[in-house]
Structures are given as structure tokens and as C-alpha cells.
Coordinates of C-alpha atoms in Angstrom, one line a residue:
M24 CA -4.4 -43.2 42.0
D25 CA -7.9 -43.6 43.5
R26 CA -10.3 -40.7 43.8
R27 CA -10.6 -40.7 47.6
L28 CA -10.1 -37.4 49.5
F29 CA -6.6 -37.0 50.9
T30 CA -5.5 -35.6 54.1
V31 CA -3.2 -32.5 54.0
E32 CA -0.1 -34.6 54.7
E33 CA -0.9 -37.3 52.1
A34 CA -1.8 -34.8 49.4
Y35 CA 1.3 -32.7 49.7
A36 CA 3.6 -35.8 50.0
Q37 CA 2.1 -37.1 46.8
M38 CA 2.7 -33.7 45.1
L39 CA 6.4 -33.6 46.2
S40 CA 7.1 -37.2 45.4
D41 CA 6.0 -37.3 41.7
T42 CA 6.9 -34.2 39.7
E43 CA 6.1 -35.8 36.4
S44 CA 2.6 -36.7 37.4
A45 CA 2.2 -33.3 38.8
S46 CA 3.0 -31.7 35.5
E47 CA 0.5 -34.0 33.8
D48 CA -2.1 -33.2 36.4
E49 CA -2.0 -29.5 35.6
D50 CA -4.5 -30.1 32.9
D51 CA -6.7 -32.2 35.2
P52 CA -9.9 -30.4 36.3
T53 CA -9.5 -31.3 39.9
F54 CA -6.3 -29.3 40.1
L55 CA -8.0 -26.3 38.5
L56 CA -10.5 -26.0 41.3
S57 CA -9.6 -27.5 44.7
S58 CA -9.3 -26.5 48.3
S59 CA -6.1 -25.1 49.7
S60 CA -4.9 -24.1 53.1
S61 CA -3.5 -20.9 51.6
S62 CA -7.0 -19.4 51.7
S63 CA -7.0 -19.1 55.4
D64 CA -7.1 -15.6 57.0
D65 CA -3.5 -16.0 58.4
D66 CA -2.1 -16.0 54.8
E67 CA -4.1 -13.0 53.6
P68 CA -2.6 -9.4 53.7
P69 CA -3.9 -7.6 56.8
R70 CA -5.5 -4.8 54.8
R71 CA -7.5 -7.2 52.6
R72 CA -8.6 -9.2 55.6
R73 CA -9.9 -6.2 57.4
R74 CA -11.8 -4.9 54.4
R75 CA -13.4 -8.2 53.8
Q76 CA -14.5 -8.7 57.4
A77 CA -15.9 -5.1 57.7
E78 CA -19.5 -4.3 56.9
P79 CA -19.8 -3.8 53.2
G80 CA -19.7 -0.4 51.8
P81 CA -20.2 0.1 48.1
S82 CA -21.1 -3.0 46.2
R83 CA -18.5 -4.5 43.8
A84 CA -19.3 -4.8 40.2
R85 CA -20.4 -8.1 38.9
D86 CA -18.0 -10.2 36.8
P87 CA -19.4 -9.7 33.3
V88 CA -19.7 -12.8 31.2
A89 CA -19.0 -11.7 27.6
H90 CA -19.5 -13.9 24.6
P91 CA -16.1 -15.1 23.3
S92 CA -15.4 -14.2 19.7
T93 CA -13.3 -17.3 19.1
S94 CA -13.0 -20.7 20.5
S95 CA -9.7 -22.6 20.9
P96 CA -9.5 -25.6 18.5
G97 CA -9.6 -28.8 20.5
A98 CA -10.5 -27.0 23.7
R99 CA -12.6 -29.1 26.1
T100 CA -16.1 -27.7 26.6
G101 CA -18.5 -29.0 29.1
F102 CA -17.5 -31.1 32.2
P103 CA -15.0 -34.0 31.8
A104 CA -16.3 -37.3 32.9
H105 CA -13.0 -38.9 33.9
Q106 CA -10.9 -37.7 36.8
T107 CA -7.4 -39.1 37.4
S108 CA -6.0 -37.1 40.3
A109 CA -7.0 -36.2 43.9
P110 CA -8.2 -32.8 44.9
E111 CA -6.3 -30.5 47.1
P112 CA -6.9 -30.8 50.9
P113 CA -10.2 -29.3 52.0
T114 CA -10.4 -26.0 53.8
G115 CA -12.6 -26.1 57.0
D116 CA -15.7 -28.2 56.5
L117 CA -15.7 -27.8 52.7
S118 CA -14.6 -31.0 51.0
W119 CA -14.5 -30.6 47.2
C120 CA -14.6 -33.5 44.8
P121 CA -15.1 -33.8 41.0
P122 CA -18.7 -33.8 39.8
V123 CA -19.9 -37.1 38.2
D124 CA -23.3 -36.5 36.5
F125 CA -24.0 -34.0 39.3
E126 CA -27.7 -33.0 39.3
P127 CA -29.2 -31.2 42.3
A128 CA -32.6 -32.2 43.7
I129 CA -34.8 -29.2 43.1
P130 CA -38.4 -29.4 44.5
D131 CA -41.4 -28.1 42.6
F132 CA -42.1 -24.4 42.8
A133 CA -44.8 -23.8 45.5
G134 CA -45.3 -20.0 45.2
N135 CA -48.4 -18.2 44.1
P136 CA -47.0 -15.6 41.6
G137 CA -49.0 -12.8 40.1
I138 CA -51.4 -10.1 41.1
Q139 CA -52.8 -10.5 44.6
I140 CA -55.5 -7.8 44.6
P141 CA -58.7 -7.4 42.6
T142 CA -58.1 -5.3 39.5
V143 CA -61.3 -5.7 37.5
G144 CA -62.1 -2.4 35.8
F145 CA -59.0 -0.7 37.0
T146 CA -57.7 2.3 35.0
E147 CA -54.1 3.4 34.9
M148 CA -54.7 5.8 37.8
D149 CA -56.4 3.0 39.9
F150 CA -53.2 0.9 39.6
F151 CA -51.0 3.8 40.7
S152 CA -53.5 4.8 43.4
F153 CA -53.1 1.5 45.1
F154 CA -49.5 2.5 46.0
F155 CA -50.0 6.3 46.1
S156 CA -53.1 5.8 48.2
D157 CA -55.3 8.3 50.2
P158 CA -53.7 7.4 53.5
L159 CA -50.2 8.3 52.1
V160 CA -51.5 11.5 50.6
N161 CA -53.2 12.5 53.8
L162 CA -50.0 11.8 55.7
M163 CA -48.1 14.1 53.4
V164 CA -50.8 16.8 53.8
E165 CA -50.8 16.6 57.6
Q166 CA -47.0 16.6 58.0
T167 CA -46.5 19.3 55.4
N168 CA -49.0 21.6 57.1
L169 CA -47.4 20.8 60.5
Y170 CA -43.9 21.6 59.3
A171 CA -45.1 24.9 57.7
Q172 CA -46.5 26.0 61.0
Q173 CA -43.3 25.1 62.8
F174 CA -41.2 26.9 60.2
V175 CA -43.3 30.1 60.4
A176 CA -43.1 30.0 64.2
Q177 CA -39.3 29.7 64.1
H178 CA -38.7 32.1 61.2
P179 CA -41.1 35.0 61.5
G180 CA -39.3 37.0 58.9
S181 CA -39.5 34.4 56.1
F182 CA -41.7 34.7 53.0
L183 CA -44.0 32.0 54.4
A184 CA -44.8 34.2 57.4
R185 CA -46.1 37.1 55.3
P186 CA -49.8 37.6 54.8
G187 CA -50.9 35.0 52.3
G188 CA -47.4 33.4 52.2
W189 CA -48.7 30.0 53.4
T190 CA -52.2 28.5 53.3
P191 CA -52.8 24.9 54.3
V192 CA -52.4 22.4 51.5
S193 CA -55.2 20.1 50.6
A194 CA -55.2 16.5 49.3
A195 CA -56.2 17.5 45.8
E196 CA -53.5 20.1 45.8
M197 CA -50.9 17.6 47.0
R198 CA -51.8 15.3 44.1
T199 CA -51.5 18.1 41.7
F200 CA -48.1 19.0 43.2
W201 CA -46.9 15.4 42.8
G202 CA -48.2 15.3 39.2
L203 CA -46.1 18.3 38.4
V204 CA -43.1 16.8 40.1
L205 CA -43.4 13.6 38.1
H206 CA -44.1 15.5 34.9
M207 CA -40.6 17.2 35.3
G208 CA -39.2 13.7 34.4
L209 CA -40.9 14.0 31.0
V210 CA -39.9 17.7 30.3
K211 CA -36.4 18.5 31.4
K212 CA -35.3 22.1 32.1
P213 CA -32.3 23.5 33.8
S214 CA -34.2 25.0 36.8
V215 CA -37.6 24.7 38.4
R216 CA -38.5 28.3 37.7
L217 CA -38.2 27.9 34.0
Y218 CA -41.3 25.6 34.0
W219 CA -43.3 28.8 34.6
S220 CA -41.4 30.9 32.2
G221 CA -43.3 32.9 29.5
D222 CA -40.3 32.8 27.2
V223 CA -41.1 31.1 23.9
L224 CA -38.0 28.9 24.4
Y225 CA -39.2 27.5 27.7
Q226 CA -43.0 28.0 27.9
T227 CA -44.9 25.0 29.3
P228 CA -48.6 26.1 29.8
L229 CA -49.4 23.1 31.9
Y230 CA -47.6 24.4 35.0
S231 CA -49.1 27.9 35.1
S232 CA -52.5 26.4 34.5
A233 CA -52.2 23.9 37.3
M234 CA -50.4 25.8 40.0
T235 CA -48.6 29.1 40.5
R236 CA -44.9 29.0 40.9
P237 CA -44.8 30.6 44.4
R238 CA -47.3 28.0 45.6
F239 CA -45.3 25.1 44.1
E240 CA -42.1 26.3 45.7
A241 CA -43.8 26.8 49.1
I242 CA -45.1 23.2 49.0
R243 CA -41.8 21.9 47.8
K244 CA -40.0 23.6 50.7
C245 CA -42.4 22.4 53.4
L246 CA -42.9 18.9 52.0
H247 CA -42.5 16.5 55.0
Y248 CA -43.4 13.0 55.9
A249 CA -42.7 12.9 59.7
D250 CA -42.9 15.3 62.6
N251 CA -39.4 16.7 63.3
A252 CA -40.3 17.5 66.9
A253 CA -40.9 13.8 67.7
C254 CA -37.6 12.6 66.3
P255 CA -35.3 11.1 69.0
P256 CA -32.0 12.8 69.5
R257 CA -28.9 11.4 68.0
T258 CA -27.7 10.2 71.4
D259 CA -30.8 8.1 71.9
P260 CA -30.5 4.4 71.2
A261 CA -33.8 4.6 69.4
Y262 CA -32.5 7.2 67.0
D263 CA -33.4 6.4 63.3
R264 CA -31.3 7.9 60.5
L265 CA -34.2 7.3 58.2
Y266 CA -36.8 8.9 60.5
K267 CA -37.7 11.6 58.0
I268 CA -38.9 9.1 55.4
R269 CA -39.6 6.1 57.6
P270 CA -43.4 6.4 57.2
I271 CA -43.3 6.2 53.4
I272 CA -40.6 3.5 53.4
D273 CA -42.9 1.3 55.6
H274 CA -45.9 2.2 53.4
F275 CA -44.3 1.2 50.1
R276 CA -42.7 -1.9 51.5
A277 CA -46.1 -3.1 52.7
K278 CA -47.9 -2.2 49.5
F279 CA -45.3 -3.7 47.2
A280 CA -45.4 -7.1 48.9
Q281 CA -49.2 -7.0 49.2
A282 CA -50.0 -6.3 45.5
Y283 CA -47.9 -8.8 43.7
V284 CA -45.9 -12.0 44.3
P285 CA -42.9 -12.5 41.9
G286 CA -42.3 -15.6 39.8
R287 CA -39.8 -18.3 40.6
E288 CA -36.7 -16.3 39.4
V289 CA -35.7 -13.3 41.5
A290 CA -32.6 -11.2 41.8
I291 CA -31.0 -9.0 44.5
D292 CA -28.9 -6.0 43.7
E293 CA -28.4 -2.4 44.6
S294 CA -29.8 0.9 43.2
L295 CA -28.2 4.3 43.9
V296 CA -30.1 7.6 44.3
A297 CA -27.8 10.3 43.3
F298 CA -26.8 12.7 46.1
K299 CA -23.5 14.5 46.6
G300 CA -24.3 16.4 49.8
R301 CA -23.0 15.7 53.3
L302 CA -24.5 12.5 54.6
V303 CA -23.1 9.9 57.0
F304 CA -24.4 6.9 55.0
R305 CA -23.7 8.3 51.5
Q306 CA -22.1 5.6 49.4
Y307 CA -19.6 5.6 46.5
I308 CA -20.2 2.9 43.9
P309 CA -18.0 3.5 40.8
S310 CA -20.0 0.9 38.8
K311 CA -23.1 3.1 39.0
R312 CA -23.7 6.1 36.8
A313 CA -24.4 8.4 39.7
R314 CA -21.4 7.1 41.8
Y315 CA -22.3 9.0 44.9
G316 CA -25.7 8.7 46.7
V317 CA -28.1 6.8 48.9
K318 CA -28.0 3.0 48.3
L319 CA -31.0 0.8 48.3
Y320 CA -31.0 -3.0 48.4
K321 CA -33.8 -4.4 46.2
I322 CA -35.2 -7.8 45.4
C323 CA -36.9 -7.8 42.0
E324 CA -38.6 -10.3 39.8
S325 CA -36.1 -11.2 37.1
T326 CA -38.5 -11.1 34.1
S327 CA -40.5 -8.0 34.8
G328 CA -38.3 -5.9 37.2
Y329 CA -41.1 -5.6 39.8
T330 CA -39.6 -4.4 43.1
Y331 CA -41.0 -6.8 45.7
K332 CA -39.1 -5.5 48.7
F333 CA -36.3 -3.0 49.4
R334 CA -34.1 -1.7 52.2
V335 CA -32.3 1.6 52.4
Y336 CA -28.7 1.4 53.5
E337 CA -28.3 3.3 56.9
G338 CA -24.6 3.1 57.4
R339 CA -21.8 0.7 58.4
D340 CA -22.8 0.7 62.1
S341 CA -26.5 -0.2 61.5
R342 CA -27.6 -3.6 62.9
I343 CA -29.6 -6.0 60.7
E344 CA -31.5 -8.7 62.6
P345 CA -33.9 -10.5 60.2
P346 CA -36.2 -13.1 61.6
E347 CA -35.0 -16.8 61.7
C348 CA -31.6 -15.7 60.3
P349 CA -28.8 -18.3 60.9
P350 CA -26.1 -16.9 63.2
T351 CA -23.3 -17.9 60.7
L352 CA -24.3 -15.3 58.1
G353 CA -22.4 -12.1 57.7
V354 CA -23.9 -8.7 57.0
S355 CA -24.4 -9.2 53.3
G356 CA -26.0 -12.6 54.0
K357 CA -28.4 -11.0 56.5
I358 CA -29.4 -8.4 53.9
V359 CA -30.3 -11.3 51.5
W360 CA -32.2 -13.1 54.3
D361 CA -34.2 -10.0 55.2
L362 CA -35.3 -9.3 51.6
L363 CA -36.0 -12.9 50.8
H364 CA -37.6 -14.0 54.1
P365 CA -41.2 -13.8 52.9
L366 CA -40.4 -16.1 49.9
L367 CA -38.5 -18.9 51.8
D368 CA -39.7 -22.5 51.7
K369 CA -41.4 -22.1 48.3
G370 CA -38.7 -23.2 45.9
Y371 CA -37.5 -19.8 44.6
H372 CA -34.4 -19.3 42.6
L373 CA -32.2 -16.4 43.6
Y374 CA -29.5 -14.7 41.6
V375 CA -27.0 -12.5 43.2
D376 CA -23.6 -11.0 42.4
N377 CA -20.3 -11.6 44.2
F378 CA -21.1 -9.1 46.9
Y379 CA -23.6 -11.5 48.4
T380 CA -22.4 -14.9 47.4
S381 CA -21.1 -17.1 50.2
F382 CA -21.0 -20.7 51.1
P383 CA -22.9 -20.4 54.5
L384 CA -25.7 -18.3 52.8
F385 CA -26.2 -20.7 49.9
R386 CA -26.3 -23.7 52.3
S387 CA -28.8 -22.0 54.6
L388 CA -31.1 -21.0 51.8
A389 CA -31.0 -24.6 50.4
A390 CA -32.1 -25.8 53.8
R391 CA -35.2 -23.6 53.4
S392 CA -36.0 -24.9 49.9
T393 CA -34.6 -21.7 48.3
F394 CA -31.8 -22.1 45.8
A395 CA -29.3 -19.6 44.6
C396 CA -26.7 -18.8 41.9
G397 CA -24.1 -16.1 42.0
T398 CA -20.6 -15.1 40.9
V399 CA -17.8 -15.6 43.3
R400 CA -14.8 -13.5 44.2
K401 CA -11.4 -15.2 44.0
N402 CA -10.6 -14.3 47.6
Q403 CA -13.9 -15.8 48.9
R404 CA -13.4 -17.5 52.3
G405 CA -13.4 -21.3 51.8
L406 CA -12.8 -21.1 48.1
P407 CA -10.2 -23.4 46.6
T408 CA -7.4 -21.0 45.7
Y409 CA -4.2 -22.7 44.5
P410 CA -5.5 -24.4 41.3
L411 CA -7.1 -21.1 40.2
Q412 CA -3.7 -19.9 39.2
V413 CA -3.3 -22.6 36.6
P414 CA -4.2 -21.2 33.1
I415 CA -6.8 -22.9 30.9
P416 CA -7.7 -22.2 27.3
R417 CA -10.5 -19.9 26.4
G418 CA -13.9 -21.6 26.3
E419 CA -12.9 -24.4 28.7
T420 CA -14.8 -25.3 31.8
R421 CA -13.9 -26.9 35.2
A422 CA -16.0 -27.7 38.2
L423 CA -16.1 -29.2 41.7
T424 CA -18.9 -30.1 44.0
C425 CA -19.3 -30.1 47.8
G426 CA -22.6 -31.5 48.9
N427 CA -25.3 -29.5 47.1
L428 CA -22.8 -26.8 46.0
L429 CA -21.5 -26.7 42.5
L430 CA -18.5 -24.5 41.8
V431 CA -17.8 -23.7 38.2
R432 CA -14.8 -22.0 36.6
Y433 CA -15.3 -20.9 33.0
K434 CA -12.6 -19.2 30.9
D435 CA -13.9 -16.4 28.8
K436 CA -12.0 -13.1 28.3
R437 CA -11.2 -13.7 31.9
D438 CA -12.0 -16.3 34.5
V439 CA -15.6 -16.4 35.7
L440 CA -16.4 -18.3 38.9
V441 CA -20.0 -19.2 39.7
L442 CA -21.4 -20.9 42.7
T443 CA -24.8 -22.5 42.4
T444 CA -27.3 -24.8 44.1
I445 CA -29.7 -24.7 41.2
H446 CA -27.8 -26.2 38.3
G447 CA -26.2 -29.4 37.3
N448 CA -23.0 -29.8 35.4
G449 CA -24.6 -29.4 31.9
T450 CA -23.8 -27.0 29.1
T451 CA -25.8 -25.0 26.6
P452 CA -24.8 -23.9 23.1
V453 CA -24.7 -20.1 22.9
S454 CA -24.3 -18.2 19.7
V455 CA -21.3 -15.9 19.3
R456 CA -22.3 -12.3 18.6
G457 CA -21.6 -11.2 15.1
T458 CA -20.9 -14.7 13.8
T459 CA -22.7 -18.0 13.0
A460 CA -20.5 -19.9 15.5
T461 CA -21.6 -21.3 18.8
V462 CA -19.8 -22.2 22.0
L463 CA -20.8 -24.3 25.0
K464 CA -21.4 -22.5 28.2
P465 CA -22.3 -23.9 31.6
D466 CA -26.0 -23.7 32.3
C467 CA -25.4 -21.7 35.5
I468 CA -23.7 -18.9 33.5
V469 CA -26.4 -18.8 30.8
D470 CA -29.2 -18.5 33.5
Y471 CA -27.2 -16.0 35.5
N472 CA -27.0 -13.7 32.4
R473 CA -30.7 -14.2 31.8
Y474 CA -32.1 -13.6 35.3
M475 CA -29.6 -11.3 37.1
G476 CA -30.9 -8.1 35.5
G477 CA -34.2 -7.7 37.4
V478 CA -33.0 -4.6 39.4
D479 CA -31.2 -3.1 36.4
L480 CA -34.4 -3.5 34.3
S481 CA -36.4 -1.4 36.7
D482 CA -33.8 1.3 36.9
Q483 CA -33.2 1.3 33.1
V484 CA -36.9 1.9 32.4
L485 CA -37.1 4.8 34.9
K486 CA -33.9 6.5 33.9
P487 CA -35.3 8.6 31.0
Y488 CA -38.1 9.8 33.4
N489 CA -35.9 10.8 36.3
A490 CA -37.9 13.5 38.1
M491 CA -35.4 14.3 40.9
R492 CA -34.2 17.9 41.2
K493 CA -31.1 19.2 42.9
T494 CA -31.7 19.7 46.6
R495 CA -29.9 19.7 49.9
A496 CA -32.5 17.4 51.5
W497 CA -31.5 13.9 50.7
Y498 CA -34.8 12.4 51.9
K499 CA -36.8 14.4 49.3
K500 CA -34.8 12.7 46.5
V501 CA -35.3 9.3 48.0
A502 CA -39.0 10.0 48.3
V503 CA -39.3 11.0 44.6
Y504 CA -37.4 7.8 43.6
M505 CA -39.7 5.6 45.7
V506 CA -42.8 7.2 44.1
Q507 CA -41.3 6.5 40.7
V508 CA -40.6 2.9 41.6
A509 CA -44.2 2.7 42.7
M510 CA -45.1 4.0 39.2
Y511 CA -43.2 1.3 37.5
N512 CA -44.6 -1.4 39.8
A513 CA -48.1 -0.1 38.9
F514 CA -47.2 -0.5 35.3
V515 CA -46.2 -4.1 35.9
L516 CA -49.6 -4.8 37.5
F517 CA -51.2 -3.0 34.6
R518 CA -49.5 -5.3 32.1
S519 CA -50.0 -8.4 34.2
A520 CA -53.7 -7.7 34.3
G521 CA -53.8 -8.1 30.5
S522 CA -53.7 -4.5 29.4
T523 CA -51.4 -3.3 26.6
G524 CA -49.4 -0.2 26.1
T525 CA -46.0 1.2 26.8
F526 CA -44.7 2.7 30.0
L527 CA -44.8 6.2 28.5
H528 CA -48.5 5.9 27.7
F529 CA -49.1 4.6 31.2
Y530 CA -47.1 7.4 32.7
E531 CA -48.9 10.1 30.8
A532 CA -52.4 8.7 31.7
V533 CA -51.5 8.8 35.4
L534 CA -50.1 12.3 35.2
R535 CA -53.3 13.6 33.6
D536 CA -55.4 12.2 36.5
L537 CA -53.0 13.5 39.1
I538 CA -52.7 17.0 37.8
F539 CA -56.4 17.4 36.8
S540 CA -57.9 15.0 39.3
D541 CA -60.8 17.2 40.3
R542 CA -61.3 18.8 36.9
E543 CA -62.0 17.9 33.4
R544 CA -59.2 15.8 32.0
A545 CA -56.9 17.9 29.9
G546 CA -56.6 17.4 26.2
R547 CA -53.6 18.0 23.9
S548 CA -52.2 21.6 24.0
T549 CA -52.2 23.6 20.8
S550 CA -50.6 26.8 19.6
G551 CA -52.4 30.0 18.7
I552 CA -51.7 32.6 16.1
G553 CA -48.1 33.8 16.2
G554 CA -47.0 31.2 18.7
A555 CA -49.4 32.3 21.4
R556 CA -50.3 29.5 23.7
V557 CA -53.7 28.1 24.5
V558 CA -53.9 26.4 27.9
P559 CA -54.9 22.7 27.6
G560 CA -58.6 22.0 27.7
Q561 CA -61.7 24.2 27.2
H562 CA -62.2 27.1 29.6
F563 CA -65.6 28.5 30.7
P564 CA -66.3 31.6 32.8
G565 CA -68.3 31.4 36.0
V566 CA -69.5 33.5 38.9
V567 CA -67.2 33.8 41.9
P568 CA -69.0 31.7 44.6
H569 CA -70.6 33.4 47.5
T570 CA -68.7 33.2 50.8
G571 CA -71.7 33.9 53.1
K572 CA -70.9 37.6 53.7
R573 CA -73.1 40.5 52.7
G574 CA -72.8 41.8 49.2
R575 CA -71.3 40.2 46.1
T576 CA -68.1 38.1 46.3
Q577 CA -65.4 39.5 44.1
K578 CA -61.8 38.7 43.1
K579 CA -59.0 40.8 41.8
C580 CA -58.7 40.5 38.0
R581 CA -55.5 38.6 37.3
V582 CA -54.8 40.5 34.0
C583 CA -55.6 43.9 35.4
R584 CA -53.3 43.3 38.3
K585 CA -50.5 42.3 36.0
R586 CA -50.9 45.8 34.3
G587 CA -50.9 47.6 37.7
I588 CA -54.7 48.2 37.7
Q589 CA -56.6 47.4 40.9
K590 CA -59.9 46.1 39.6
D591 CA -62.3 43.6 41.1
T592 CA -64.5 41.3 39.2
T593 CA -67.3 38.8 39.9
T594 CA -66.2 36.5 37.1
Q595 CA -63.7 33.7 37.3
C596 CA -62.5 30.8 35.2
D597 CA -64.1 27.6 36.5
T598 CA -61.7 25.3 34.5
C599 CA -58.3 26.6 35.7
P600 CA -57.1 24.9 38.9
D601 CA -56.7 28.1 40.9
H602 CA -59.9 29.7 39.5
P603 CA -58.4 33.1 38.7
G604 CA -60.6 36.2 38.7
L605 CA -60.9 37.6 35.2
C606 CA -62.9 40.4 33.6
I607 CA -65.3 39.0 31.1
D608 CA -64.7 41.9 28.6
G609 CA -61.3 40.9 27.1
C610 CA -59.3 39.8 30.1
F611 CA -60.7 36.3 30.0
R612 CA -59.5 35.8 26.4
E613 CA -56.2 37.5 26.9
Y614 CA -55.3 35.4 30.0
H615 CA -55.8 32.1 28.1
T616 CA -54.1 33.2 24.8
S617 CA -51.2 35.5 25.8
M618 CA -47.8 34.2 26.8
E619 CA -47.5 36.7 29.5
F620 CA -49.8 34.8 31.8

């Protein structure tokens, strides 16, 4: 039988006419992967068809490719060179045929990866300040003060409306606030109030020396990024579900793309910000540790985990219209096109899971000199379905091609299907974990395992430093997550610039500058006699600055007031961030050595 493509009638007539050859052909690779008319929508169960055509909700877990512990004796590895039977009839415009020395034409990489901003002489804080810049801090200060005014006007009986309940926050105070928020990712406690506790079990002198607890809670309550009064109503076509954090989303998207260009291998996947409150676009992803929360689509460099671009999921009814997007792409394809659009026509290699993989997407990307590799679902539209039911031994590989598409089926603990426009039909020896044996795996699967973890790498590094606290405001959690992603991106720039050190050391250096930005950098905390604390750094008394009024300027002594004594003093601590008034004769020493303060 020749290897020409058969029509539907010819192929099925041949299958019915020769049962003996059909039984022999079950071991033939072309019968293991071939097109079948049974993959049309008319033969699918109605419920499955509706779920597949709907806008994607939670992402499906990737098909893991585990290393086999044993290999079947005599099993064929690699791609067979000889084909003796014809493939199944093609579905639609996909005509699959056996690969014969298939090797795609991949142009040279034309990107300009690496740092795109001058970083000579940059410190750790300078790298982070590029993302957490002065315009962003000033925006937070402006909108926080505005919301505090609106809240006091609407709630005259609240604690913020009392005399001294709220004073406008400054840029330096906002940086200190964020330094304390991020520091909560290093020191975990059950509640926020315990960070200011004087109990020997919970005491952390850093917090009381940097900011009082009522002030921290007031800023945390009023923290805002957009004017609520200017938000369009829900019935307005211009209504934006992400209005509350849209300014910082736009800020970080622009800064991430400006500072760094990823290398040739990139990956697209989802991250989940844990949130269990009521939210119309809350997602359930069982493969994620949090399971419930706000989903973000991210494109990251595969080797470093740098987040180049991201998009927050807004709900099933949101419309995505990326520029120059082919009309044949579905919702998942448009998400890929939106994230990848700045990198098109440069020879990038994209790795995705089966949530994004589709034949129209891979063909459209290849037309823009961007090549992709991803796992495939068995119910993928246009996928050869009938031969997939034929069992093959473990460690065996089958493949078919259609133009520049290569479809690979590899038998591991279970079937693994991979679609690629990057790889040829070669194999690579891979060692089996725990043994000295090796098995041959397709190149596409080896590279997929190597380059698909870019998004997971970023989340894994940040997981031990998760600074999000329980709150009813979802946008506050997303904002903290984006600031921490900016912290990791700054660390990638720090390492790319030739510096050394771990992420923990980088994190600590940034926090010292954030919390003590306008003061002497704090040193290591030590313990006094009997477990009494000493606030980090050296403290020096000073005179309360003159306010311009007649007479001497005084403050209430912090220690005397704690004891119920109303006493004023002209001395203050110039080193502590809130410059507390302290009597020089004993109160100054007691304040900095006693656990009560």
C-alpha cells in the first residue's frame, strides 16, 4: 500500500476489506496518531462541547511527564523510519502524515534579551525603586489621603473622625508602611496586632520603633490607589472591575516590560492570589495550593522566572481584543497573543500547557516567527482521536506531522501528547531517577520539562515570603502580590547586573531602606539584661524643634503618659521614626530598654 493520503471512503473501505492487515497495522505508528471524523462536535457529548466552547474558567493541570522506572524490553524508542499503512482520513484542513526526518525551519533568534536600563552603581534599593518608584508612592499617598477624607465625611462617628484620628500620610511614611507590610512575610504571626505586642513570646521591636499600631492600622484601612467617586457605575459600558487597582496594574505592566527583555525561552501559565470572599471573578483551580482566589495570566522567562507581562482575569464575560490578533483564535489563544505580542517576529520559543495549546494558535504564531510547544488534551478539536485508543508499551513514541506541526504521543505512566513547532522527530537519552538506566524521550518533552516552569519558579521563590494578610478587600491582596512580584523582578535585575547574593539577602537590604529610608540604617537587634529589648540602632536625645510660636516647644513624655502622669518635656529621641517626647532623666533609657514600650 502506498503512503498517499486517502479519502474518507477509500480509507474506511480498506479497513473493512482486510481485517488481517488491520490487526497487523495496530502496531503501526500511523494508526496510533491519525485524524478521525469522530472528533467532530456532532459526536461529542453536549455537556463537554458546551464546556469546551465556553470561556475558560480555572486552568487545567498540565499533564506531568514522570520518568519511567522501567523500560519494556524490545520496545521501540524514537521515531520509526518505515511506514506501511495510510493514516486515517483528515479532519477539517488538518492532513496528518508520518514524519520522515522531520526538522522544522527555525530562524535565528533576533531578540535583545537582558537589562534595558542603566544600572551602574545601583544598590538593592535602587533596583526595587525602579518598580516601586516615586510616582507610584505619590499616587498611593494622594489616593489614601483622599479616601480618608471621604471616609471621615461619610462616617463622622468613626475613630478616624476623632481629634488626631487621622493625619495625612507622607511619602516617607508610606514607604515605611510598605516596608512593614513586606517584613510581615519574613516574620509570621497569627494577627497584625501581635507585631506590636510587648509579650516576650511575640515582641518584635522593629514595628514599635518604626510606627505605632494605631497609625499602621489607619493607613492599612485607608490604603487606596484610585478615586472611588470617579468609578463608573456597574451599568455603564465603561465600568472596569479592576478599577480599584487599575493604576498600579498599568504601572507595573509598563515597568516590567521596560526594565528587562526575556531570553528566547518563555512560558505562559497562571498564578492564583488566595481569596475566599465574595467576588464575581473569583476562580477555583484545584491544582493550585490556594484553590480559590484571583487569577493572573503571566508570561515569564523560563530560566529566571522574570515576569515580563501579566493580565488579571476579570471574568468570563470580559472581552479581550489584543492588537493584530487573528480572528480564528479563541479566548485562551487571545490571552496568549496579548501577553506575547511585544515579542512577536523575533524567534521566541513559547511553552504552554494544554489550556492554551491549539492548532490555530500555533500556526498563527509560526507565521509571526514565534514557535511554540505545549501539551495537548485528548479531546482537542482537530486532534486525531481513533488511534489514541490503541495501547502501546511504556517508553514507546509515535508521531505525525501536518505542515510545520509535529504531534507526538509518548507512553510514560500514562499517555503524554505534545504539539510543537519547535522540535524535530529526535530523541534524547534521559536518566531514570534512582537508577543508572537511561531511556529515550522525545526532544519536545525534554525541553517542555525544562522550560515550562518559569511562572512556577517565581511563585516558589516568593511563597516563603508571602506578606498577604486576611482581608475583605480583594484588591489589597492583589496589590501586595504585585509588589512582591516587583521585588522578585528587581532581584533578577540585581543578579543579571553581575551582583551575587540570595533572594533573602536582597529582600532584607530593601526592607532596611524602606523602613528606615530617612534615618540611619538599622543594625542588628540585640537583647538586654533579663530579656529586655534594645530597639535596633543607636538612639540619641535631641531638642523638640521650634514650631514658630512663642515660648518653648514641648511634647508629652511617652513614658510618663504610660504611667498616667501628664508631663511635658522639651527632649525627644531624634532616631526613632515618630520622635517620641521623653524625659532625659530616666524616661529616655526606660523607653529604649523596657518591653512595655
